[in-house]
Amino acid sequence: MREDILSSLVKPINTQRAKNIIIFVGDGMGNPITVASRIFKGQLRGQPGEEDMLEFERFPHTGISKTYCVDSQVADSACSATALFHGVKAPFKTLGVDRNVVKDDCDSLLKFRAKWPHSIAEAAQKAGMRTGFVTTTSVTHATPAALYAHSPNREWETDKDIPELQRHCKDIARQLVEDTPGKDFNVIMGGGLFASSHLKYETDAADERRRKKPDAQPSLEQMTIAAIETLSNGENGFFLM
């Protein structure tokens, strides 16, 4: 540990400009999950595990942020992803909005349309970058949806999910295929394409791939590699979640 700290202190600042941006989101992956993963990784190699390190723990810089919604001390995926991708705090269970929008209220969403925050995916597209996302959830789930959707309720994934009196708002799926930046993504992979909803847990999916089942789902690693290969064709770099 002492050597790691000393090494970080003398490491020169990287002043180069990155061409590509990749954001990995461990949804719900707090410190206890990180610790358990680190220990499990070490024990797979016959070690006690607590001294092991995950790859992202080897990065030269790490940080911890406070996670909460505008109106809730305990955050959910929707307001958390909005903070990640838009840089603003949002009410509990809302997507791509700020504190002005009231949960479940379509009128408040449309009233403040001019103030909708812009996501990093939209900024990347305006800069001429190729964009995409890969997820083990459904592609309309709160975390990926925060990249492209504005909704007063994360659960309004399809028109049937929206109460009749609120249907003057677009559902999340329609925003993905009809609006910017959703319709301009170069890569979209996840549940809804390889499964009817979320993908299976990797332990189950890996077993199906080993048995060469024709409908076996790809792994997150396989999807990520395919996405990077596709997005790398652009001259101006890419953004991938």
PDB file of C-alpha atoms in Angstrom:
ATOM      1  CA  MET A   1       0.000   0.000   0.000  1.00  0.00           C
ATOM      2  CA  ARG A   2       2.821   2.418   0.900  1.00  0.00           C
ATOM      3  CA  GLU A   3       4.510   1.766  -2.435  1.00  0.00           C
ATOM      4  CA  ASP A   4       1.247   2.429  -4.296  1.00  0.00           C
ATOM      5  CA  ILE A   5       0.820   5.797  -2.567  1.00  0.00           C
ATOM      6  CA  LEU A   6       4.402   6.870  -3.245  1.00  0.00           C
ATOM      7  CA  SER A   7       4.097   5.806  -6.880  1.00  0.00           C
ATOM      8  CA  SER A   8       0.932   7.888  -7.313  1.00  0.00           C
ATOM      9  CA  LEU A   9       2.568  10.965  -5.789  1.00  0.00           C
ATOM     10  CA  VAL A  10       5.432  10.998  -8.295  1.00  0.00           C
ATOM     11  CA  LYS A  11       3.395  10.004 -11.349  1.00  0.00           C
ATOM     12  CA  PRO A  12       3.532  12.808 -13.962  1.00  0.00           C
ATOM     13  CA  ILE A  13       0.281  14.496 -14.985  1.00  0.00           C
ATOM     14  CA  ASN A  14      -1.085  13.214 -18.290  1.00  0.00           C
ATOM     15  CA  THR A  15      -1.565  16.306 -20.442  1.00  0.00           C
ATOM     16  CA  GLN A  16      -2.492  14.422 -23.608  1.00  0.00           C
ATOM     17  CA  ARG A  17      -5.972  14.765 -25.061  1.00  0.00           C
ATOM     18  CA  ALA A  18      -8.001  11.557 -25.206  1.00  0.00           C
ATOM     19  CA  LYS A  19      -9.601  10.677 -28.526  1.00  0.00           C
ATOM     20  CA  ASN A  20     -12.151   8.187 -27.192  1.00  0.00           C
ATOM     21  CA  ILE A  21     -14.371   8.061 -24.096  1.00  0.00           C
ATOM     22  CA  ILE A  22     -15.545   4.834 -22.440  1.00  0.00           C
ATOM     23  CA  ILE A  23     -17.700   4.975 -19.304  1.00  0.00           C
ATOM     24  CA  PHE A  24     -18.160   1.735 -17.361  1.00  0.00           C
ATOM     25  CA  VAL A  25     -21.146   1.791 -15.007  1.00  0.00           C
ATOM     26  CA  GLY A  26     -21.384  -0.824 -12.278  1.00  0.00           C
ATOM     27  CA  ASP A  27     -25.061  -0.232 -11.504  1.00  0.00           C
ATOM     28  CA  GLY A  28     -25.557  -0.565  -7.753  1.00  0.00           C
ATOM     29  CA  MET A  29     -21.887  -1.464  -7.299  1.00  0.00           C
ATOM     30  CA  GLY A  30     -21.007   0.236  -4.031  1.00  0.00           C
ATOM     31  CA  ASN A  31     -17.934  -0.359  -1.891  1.00  0.00           C
ATOM     32  CA  PRO A  32     -19.201  -3.640  -0.347  1.00  0.00           C
ATOM     33  CA  ILE A  33     -19.642  -5.129  -3.834  1.00  0.00           C
ATOM     34  CA  THR A  34     -16.157  -3.967  -4.828  1.00  0.00           C
ATOM     35  CA  VAL A  35     -14.643  -5.550  -1.723  1.00  0.00           C
ATOM     36  CA  ALA A  36     -16.490  -8.834  -2.285  1.00  0.00           C
ATOM     37  CA  SER A  37     -15.403  -8.907  -5.938  1.00  0.00           C
ATOM     38  CA  ARG A  38     -11.789  -8.230  -5.009  1.00  0.00           C
ATOM     39  CA  ILE A  39     -11.760 -11.034  -2.449  1.00  0.00           C
ATOM     40  CA  PHE A  40     -13.490 -13.469  -4.812  1.00  0.00           C
ATOM     41  CA  LYS A  41     -11.015 -12.696  -7.589  1.00  0.00           C
ATOM     42  CA  GLY A  42      -8.092 -13.448  -5.278  1.00  0.00           C
ATOM     43  CA  GLN A  43      -9.648 -16.629  -3.938  1.00  0.00           C
ATOM     44  CA  LEU A  44     -10.136 -17.949  -7.460  1.00  0.00           C
ATOM     45  CA  ARG A  45      -6.332 -17.933  -7.648  1.00  0.00           C
ATOM     46  CA  GLY A  46      -5.926 -19.672  -4.300  1.00  0.00           C
ATOM     47  CA  GLN A  47      -5.163 -16.501  -2.328  1.00  0.00           C
ATOM     48  CA  PRO A  48      -6.996 -15.070   0.714  1.00  0.00           C
ATOM     49  CA  GLY A  49      -8.223 -12.279  -1.563  1.00  0.00           C
ATOM     50  CA  GLU A  50      -8.163  -9.118   0.531  1.00  0.00           C
ATOM     51  CA  GLU A  51      -4.778  -8.052  -0.896  1.00  0.00           C
ATOM     52  CA  ASP A  52      -5.901  -8.537  -4.500  1.00  0.00           C
ATOM     53  CA  MET A  53      -6.833  -5.672  -6.814  1.00  0.00           C
ATOM     54  CA  LEU A  54      -9.467  -5.171  -9.493  1.00  0.00           C
ATOM     55  CA  GLU A  55      -8.253  -3.605 -12.714  1.00  0.00           C
ATOM     56  CA  PHE A  56      -9.884  -0.223 -12.130  1.00  0.00           C
ATOM     57  CA  GLU A  57      -8.223  -0.083  -8.702  1.00  0.00           C
ATOM     58  CA  ARG A  58      -4.888   0.111 -10.536  1.00  0.00           C
ATOM     59  CA  PHE A  59      -5.845   3.403 -12.197  1.00  0.00           C
ATOM     60  CA  PRO A  60      -3.576   6.321 -11.209  1.00  0.00           C
ATOM     61  CA  HIS A  61      -6.536   8.311  -9.876  1.00  0.00           C
ATOM     62  CA  THR A  62      -9.802   7.288  -8.230  1.00  0.00           C
ATOM     63  CA  GLY A  63     -12.491   9.190  -6.369  1.00  0.00           C
ATOM     64  CA  ILE A  64     -15.692   8.782  -4.394  1.00  0.00           C
ATOM     65  CA  SER A  65     -18.820  10.860  -4.900  1.00  0.00           C
ATOM     66  CA  LYS A  66     -21.927  11.416  -2.800  1.00  0.00           C
ATOM     67  CA  THR A  67     -24.944   9.778  -4.413  1.00  0.00           C
ATOM     68  CA  TYR A  68     -28.410  11.155  -3.711  1.00  0.00           C
ATOM     69  CA  CYS A  69     -31.399  12.483  -5.613  1.00  0.00           C
ATOM     70  CA  VAL A  70     -32.904  15.963  -5.347  1.00  0.00           C
ATOM     71  CA  ASP A  71     -35.636  14.601  -3.090  1.00  0.00           C
ATOM     72  CA  SER A  72     -34.205  11.333  -1.792  1.00  0.00           C
ATOM     73  CA  GLN A  73     -31.134  10.457   0.267  1.00  0.00           C
ATOM     74  CA  VAL A  74     -31.068   6.995  -1.290  1.00  0.00           C
ATOM     75  CA  ALA A  75     -30.521   7.282  -5.035  1.00  0.00           C
ATOM     76  CA  ASP A  76     -31.924   5.035  -7.739  1.00  0.00           C
ATOM     77  CA  SER A  77     -30.456   4.224 -11.152  1.00  0.00           C
ATOM     78  CA  ALA A  78     -32.457   6.957 -12.889  1.00  0.00           C
ATOM     79  CA  CYS A  79     -31.372  10.014 -10.926  1.00  0.00           C
ATOM     80  CA  SER A  80     -27.856   8.553 -10.556  1.00  0.00           C
ATOM     81  CA  ALA A  81     -27.424   8.034 -14.291  1.00  0.00           C
ATOM     82  CA  THR A  82     -28.835  11.510 -14.923  1.00  0.00           C
ATOM     83  CA  ALA A  83     -26.121  12.926 -12.660  1.00  0.00           C
ATOM     84  CA  LEU A  84     -23.478  10.823 -14.424  1.00  0.00           C
ATOM     85  CA  PHE A  85     -24.459  11.625 -17.995  1.00  0.00           C
ATOM     86  CA  HIS A  86     -25.995  15.104 -17.662  1.00  0.00           C
ATOM     87  CA  GLY A  87     -24.148  16.581 -14.703  1.00  0.00           C
ATOM     88  CA  VAL A  88     -27.289  17.610 -12.792  1.00  0.00           C
ATOM     89  CA  LYS A  89     -29.227  16.256  -9.833  1.00  0.00           C
ATOM     90  CA  ALA A  90     -32.714  14.938 -10.614  1.00  0.00           C
ATOM     91  CA  PRO A  91     -35.758  13.851  -8.590  1.00  0.00           C
ATOM     92  CA  PHE A  92     -36.095  10.207  -7.583  1.00  0.00           C
ATOM     93  CA  LYS A  93     -36.976   7.888 -10.500  1.00  0.00           C
ATOM     94  CA  THR A  94     -36.786  10.627 -13.168  1.00  0.00           C
ATOM     95  CA  LEU A  95     -34.577  10.627 -16.269  1.00  0.00           C
ATOM     96  CA  GLY A  96     -32.703  13.391 -18.059  1.00  0.00           C
ATOM     97  CA  VAL A  97     -34.337  16.250 -16.166  1.00  0.00           C
ATOM     98  CA  ASP A  98     -33.482  18.666 -13.365  1.00  0.00           C
ATOM     99  CA  ARG A  99     -35.234  19.626 -10.127  1.00  0.00           C
ATOM    100  CA  ASN A 100     -37.998  21.522 -11.970  1.00  0.00           C
ATOM    101  CA  VAL A 101     -39.707  18.346 -13.190  1.00  0.00           C
ATOM    102  CA  VAL A 102     -42.134  16.541 -10.884  1.00  0.00           C
ATOM    103  CA  LYS A 103     -42.200  12.742 -10.874  1.00  0.00           C
ATOM    104  CA  ASP A 104     -45.149  11.266 -12.828  1.00  0.00           C
ATOM    105  CA  ASP A 105     -46.110  14.720 -14.137  1.00  0.00           C
ATOM    106  CA  CYS A 106     -45.952  14.973 -17.921  1.00  0.00           C
ATOM    107  CA  ASP A 107     -47.039  18.621 -17.891  1.00  0.00           C
ATOM    108  CA  SER A 108     -44.047  19.670 -15.792  1.00  0.00           C
ATOM    109  CA  LEU A 109     -41.744  17.777 -18.169  1.00  0.00           C
ATOM    110  CA  LEU A 110     -43.086  19.601 -21.216  1.00  0.00           C
ATOM    111  CA  LYS A 111     -43.245  22.952 -19.421  1.00  0.00           C
ATOM    112  CA  PHE A 112     -39.504  22.911 -18.793  1.00  0.00           C
ATOM    113  CA  ARG A 113     -38.536  21.374 -22.143  1.00  0.00           C
ATOM    114  CA  ALA A 114     -36.241  24.314 -22.925  1.00  0.00           C
ATOM    115  CA  LYS A 115     -34.291  23.547 -19.745  1.00  0.00           C
ATOM    116  CA  TRP A 116     -33.787  19.842 -20.364  1.00  0.00           C
ATOM    117  CA  PRO A 117     -30.113  19.051 -19.715  1.00  0.00           C
ATOM    118  CA  HIS A 118     -28.006  17.631 -22.540  1.00  0.00           C
ATOM    119  CA  SER A 119     -26.278  14.282 -22.076  1.00  0.00           C
ATOM    120  CA  ILE A 120     -22.664  13.453 -22.803  1.00  0.00           C
ATOM    121  CA  ALA A 121     -23.887  11.283 -25.708  1.00  0.00           C
ATOM    122  CA  GLU A 122     -25.559  14.286 -27.319  1.00  0.00           C
ATOM    123  CA  ALA A 123     -22.427  16.396 -26.834  1.00  0.00           C
ATOM    124  CA  ALA A 124     -20.299  13.651 -28.387  1.00  0.00           C
ATOM    125  CA  GLN A 125     -22.555  13.434 -31.441  1.00  0.00           C
ATOM    126  CA  LYS A 126     -22.411  17.201 -31.909  1.00  0.00           C
ATOM    127  CA  ALA A 127     -18.613  16.930 -31.824  1.00  0.00           C
ATOM    128  CA  GLY A 128     -18.738  14.411 -34.674  1.00  0.00           C
ATOM    129  CA  MET A 129     -17.934  11.386 -32.534  1.00  0.00           C
ATOM    130  CA  ARG A 130     -19.490   7.965 -33.054  1.00  0.00           C
ATOM    131  CA  THR A 131     -21.610   6.873 -30.099  1.00  0.00           C
ATOM    132  CA  GLY A 132     -23.110   3.757 -28.598  1.00  0.00           C
ATOM    133  CA  PHE A 133     -23.974   1.817 -25.486  1.00  0.00           C
ATOM    134  CA  VAL A 134     -23.761  -1.779 -24.318  1.00  0.00           C
ATOM    135  CA  THR A 135     -25.780  -3.036 -21.375  1.00  0.00           C
ATOM    136  CA  THR A 136     -26.816  -6.224 -19.608  1.00  0.00           C
ATOM    137  CA  THR A 137     -30.165  -4.603 -18.800  1.00  0.00           C
ATOM    138  CA  SER A 138     -32.899  -3.819 -21.288  1.00  0.00           C
ATOM    139  CA  VAL A 139     -31.901  -0.953 -23.579  1.00  0.00           C
ATOM    140  CA  THR A 140     -34.752   1.137 -22.127  1.00  0.00           C
ATOM    141  CA  HIS A 141     -33.725   0.536 -18.518  1.00  0.00           C
ATOM    142  CA  ALA A 142     -32.981   3.609 -16.406  1.00  0.00           C
ATOM    143  CA  THR A 143     -29.179   3.568 -16.646  1.00  0.00           C
ATOM    144  CA  PRO A 144     -28.788   3.465 -20.445  1.00  0.00           C
ATOM    145  CA  ALA A 145     -32.009   5.451 -20.962  1.00  0.00           C
ATOM    146  CA  ALA A 146     -30.495   8.438 -19.167  1.00  0.00           C
ATOM    147  CA  LEU A 147     -28.182   8.812 -22.155  1.00  0.00           C
ATOM    148  CA  TYR A 148     -31.026   9.642 -24.526  1.00  0.00           C
ATOM    149  CA  ALA A 149     -34.393  10.039 -22.766  1.00  0.00           C
ATOM    150  CA  HIS A 150     -36.215  12.707 -20.770  1.00  0.00           C
ATOM    151  CA  SER A 151     -38.966  11.244 -18.618  1.00  0.00           C
ATOM    152  CA  PRO A 152     -40.759  12.024 -15.342  1.00  0.00           C
ATOM    153  CA  ASN A 153     -40.824   8.298 -14.608  1.00  0.00           C
ATOM    154  CA  ARG A 154     -38.132   5.722 -15.405  1.00  0.00           C
ATOM    155  CA  GLU A 155     -40.818   3.036 -15.700  1.00  0.00           C
ATOM    156  CA  TRP A 156     -42.512   4.654 -18.704  1.00  0.00           C
ATOM    157  CA  GLU A 157     -40.529   2.412 -21.043  1.00  0.00           C
ATOM    158  CA  THR A 158     -43.429   1.785 -23.456  1.00  0.00           C
ATOM    159  CA  ASP A 159     -46.734   3.515 -24.170  1.00  0.00           C
ATOM    160  CA  LYS A 160     -48.676   0.929 -22.171  1.00  0.00           C
ATOM    161  CA  ASP A 161     -46.615   1.820 -19.085  1.00  0.00           C
ATOM    162  CA  ILE A 162     -47.804   5.440 -19.115  1.00  0.00           C
ATOM    163  CA  PRO A 163     -51.100   6.325 -17.356  1.00  0.00           C
ATOM    164  CA  GLU A 164     -53.743   7.431 -19.822  1.00  0.00           C
ATOM    165  CA  LEU A 165     -53.816  11.033 -18.576  1.00  0.00           C
ATOM    166  CA  GLN A 166     -50.036  11.330 -19.023  1.00  0.00           C
ATOM    167  CA  ARG A 167     -49.743   9.938 -22.544  1.00  0.00           C
ATOM    168  CA  HIS A 168     -48.967  13.284 -24.150  1.00  0.00           C
ATOM    169  CA  CYS A 169     -45.391  12.470 -23.128  1.00  0.00           C
ATOM    170  CA  LYS A 170     -43.285  10.130 -25.250  1.00  0.00           C
ATOM    171  CA  ASP A 171     -42.346   6.793 -23.776  1.00  0.00           C
ATOM    172  CA  ILE A 172     -38.655   5.933 -23.444  1.00  0.00           C
ATOM    173  CA  ALA A 173     -38.578   3.429 -26.320  1.00  0.00           C
ATOM    174  CA  ARG A 174     -40.011   5.989 -28.769  1.00  0.00           C
ATOM    175  CA  GLN A 175     -37.417   8.522 -27.697  1.00  0.00           C
ATOM    176  CA  LEU A 176     -34.701   5.983 -28.459  1.00  0.00           C
ATOM    177  CA  VAL A 177     -35.840   5.407 -32.043  1.00  0.00           C
ATOM    178  CA  GLU A 178     -37.287   8.828 -32.910  1.00  0.00           C
ATOM    179  CA  ASP A 179     -35.315  11.522 -31.093  1.00  0.00           C
ATOM    180  CA  THR A 180     -31.763  12.801 -30.808  1.00  0.00           C
ATOM    181  CA  PRO A 181     -29.422  11.424 -29.585  1.00  0.00           C
ATOM    182  CA  GLY A 182     -31.135   8.001 -29.478  1.00  0.00           C
ATOM    183  CA  LYS A 183     -31.807   7.613 -33.193  1.00  0.00           C
ATOM    184  CA  ASP A 184     -28.201   8.530 -34.027  1.00  0.00           C
ATOM    185  CA  PHE A 185     -26.434   5.898 -31.925  1.00  0.00           C
ATOM    186  CA  ASN A 186     -24.096   3.747 -34.003  1.00  0.00           C
ATOM    187  CA  VAL A 187     -24.177   0.812 -31.583  1.00  0.00           C
ATOM    188  CA  ILE A 188     -26.959  -0.434 -29.295  1.00  0.00           C
ATOM    189  CA  MET A 189     -26.585  -3.824 -27.590  1.00  0.00           C
ATOM    190  CA  GLY A 190     -28.411  -5.314 -24.623  1.00  0.00           C
ATOM    191  CA  GLY A 191     -31.705  -6.685 -23.398  1.00  0.00           C
ATOM    192  CA  GLY A 192     -34.529  -6.304 -25.886  1.00  0.00           C
ATOM    193  CA  LEU A 193     -32.188  -7.461 -28.642  1.00  0.00           C
ATOM    194  CA  PHE A 194     -30.720 -10.652 -27.181  1.00  0.00           C
ATOM    195  CA  ALA A 195     -33.537 -11.200 -24.668  1.00  0.00           C
ATOM    196  CA  SER A 196     -37.058  -9.925 -24.059  1.00  0.00           C
ATOM    197  CA  SER A 197     -35.857  -7.869 -21.086  1.00  0.00           C
ATOM    198  CA  HIS A 198     -32.627  -7.981 -19.072  1.00  0.00           C
ATOM    199  CA  LEU A 199     -29.884 -10.396 -20.055  1.00  0.00           C
ATOM    200  CA  LYS A 200     -29.231 -13.485 -17.958  1.00  0.00           C
ATOM    201  CA  TYR A 201     -26.599 -13.492 -15.248  1.00  0.00           C
ATOM    202  CA  GLU A 202     -23.202 -14.267 -16.727  1.00  0.00           C
ATOM    203  CA  THR A 203     -22.844 -17.571 -14.868  1.00  0.00           C
ATOM    204  CA  ASP A 204     -25.983 -18.867 -16.610  1.00  0.00           C
ATOM    205  CA  ALA A 205     -25.188 -17.321 -19.996  1.00  0.00           C
ATOM    206  CA  ALA A 206     -21.625 -18.669 -19.936  1.00  0.00           C
ATOM    207  CA  ASP A 207     -22.923 -22.186 -19.325  1.00  0.00           C
ATOM    208  CA  GLU A 208     -25.221 -21.892 -22.350  1.00  0.00           C
ATOM    209  CA  ARG A 209     -22.336 -20.698 -24.529  1.00  0.00           C
ATOM    210  CA  ARG A 210     -20.207 -23.633 -23.390  1.00  0.00           C
ATOM    211  CA  ARG A 211     -23.014 -25.976 -24.422  1.00  0.00           C
ATOM    212  CA  LYS A 212     -23.199 -24.081 -27.743  1.00  0.00           C
ATOM    213  CA  LYS A 213     -26.908 -23.363 -27.450  1.00  0.00           C
ATOM    214  CA  PRO A 214     -28.030 -21.515 -30.593  1.00  0.00           C
ATOM    215  CA  ASP A 215     -29.842 -18.857 -28.550  1.00  0.00           C
ATOM    216  CA  ALA A 216     -27.020 -18.342 -26.044  1.00  0.00           C
ATOM    217  CA  GLN A 217     -26.580 -14.710 -25.093  1.00  0.00           C
ATOM    218  CA  PRO A 218     -23.268 -12.919 -25.694  1.00  0.00           C
ATOM    219  CA  SER A 219     -21.177 -11.848 -22.732  1.00  0.00           C
ATOM    220  CA  LEU A 220     -20.637  -8.234 -21.749  1.00  0.00           C
ATOM    221  CA  GLU A 221     -17.020  -8.671 -22.841  1.00  0.00           C
ATOM    222  CA  GLN A 222     -18.032  -9.910 -26.296  1.00  0.00           C
ATOM    223  CA  MET A 223     -20.503  -7.065 -26.779  1.00  0.00           C
ATOM    224  CA  THR A 224     -17.976  -4.477 -25.616  1.00  0.00           C
ATOM    225  CA  ILE A 225     -15.295  -5.730 -28.003  1.00  0.00           C
ATOM    226  CA  ALA A 226     -17.758  -5.715 -30.909  1.00  0.00           C
ATOM    227  CA  ALA A 227     -18.898  -2.196 -30.005  1.00  0.00           C
ATOM    228  CA  ILE A 228     -15.349  -0.844 -29.846  1.00  0.00           C
ATOM    229  CA  GLU A 229     -14.488  -2.425 -33.188  1.00  0.00           C
ATOM    230  CA  THR A 230     -17.538  -0.808 -34.794  1.00  0.00           C
ATOM    231  CA  LEU A 231     -17.090   2.606 -33.201  1.00  0.00           C
ATOM    232  CA  SER A 232     -13.361   2.754 -33.949  1.00  0.00           C
ATOM    233  CA  ASN A 233     -14.100   3.385 -37.630  1.00  0.00           C
ATOM    234  CA  GLY A 234     -14.767   7.083 -37.023  1.00  0.00           C
ATOM    235  CA  GLU A 235     -12.124   9.764 -37.500  1.00  0.00           C
ATOM    236  CA  ASN A 236     -13.217  11.896 -34.543  1.00  0.00           C
ATOM    237  CA  GLY A 237     -13.152   9.239 -31.859  1.00  0.00           C
ATOM    238  CA  PHE A 238     -16.080   7.660 -30.061  1.00  0.00           C
ATOM    239  CA  PHE A 239     -18.133   7.631 -26.875  1.00  0.00           C
ATOM    240  CA  LEU A 240     -19.231   4.281 -25.415  1.00  0.00           C
ATOM    241  CA  MET A 241     -21.161   3.488 -22.263  1.00  0.00           C
TER     242      MET A 241
END
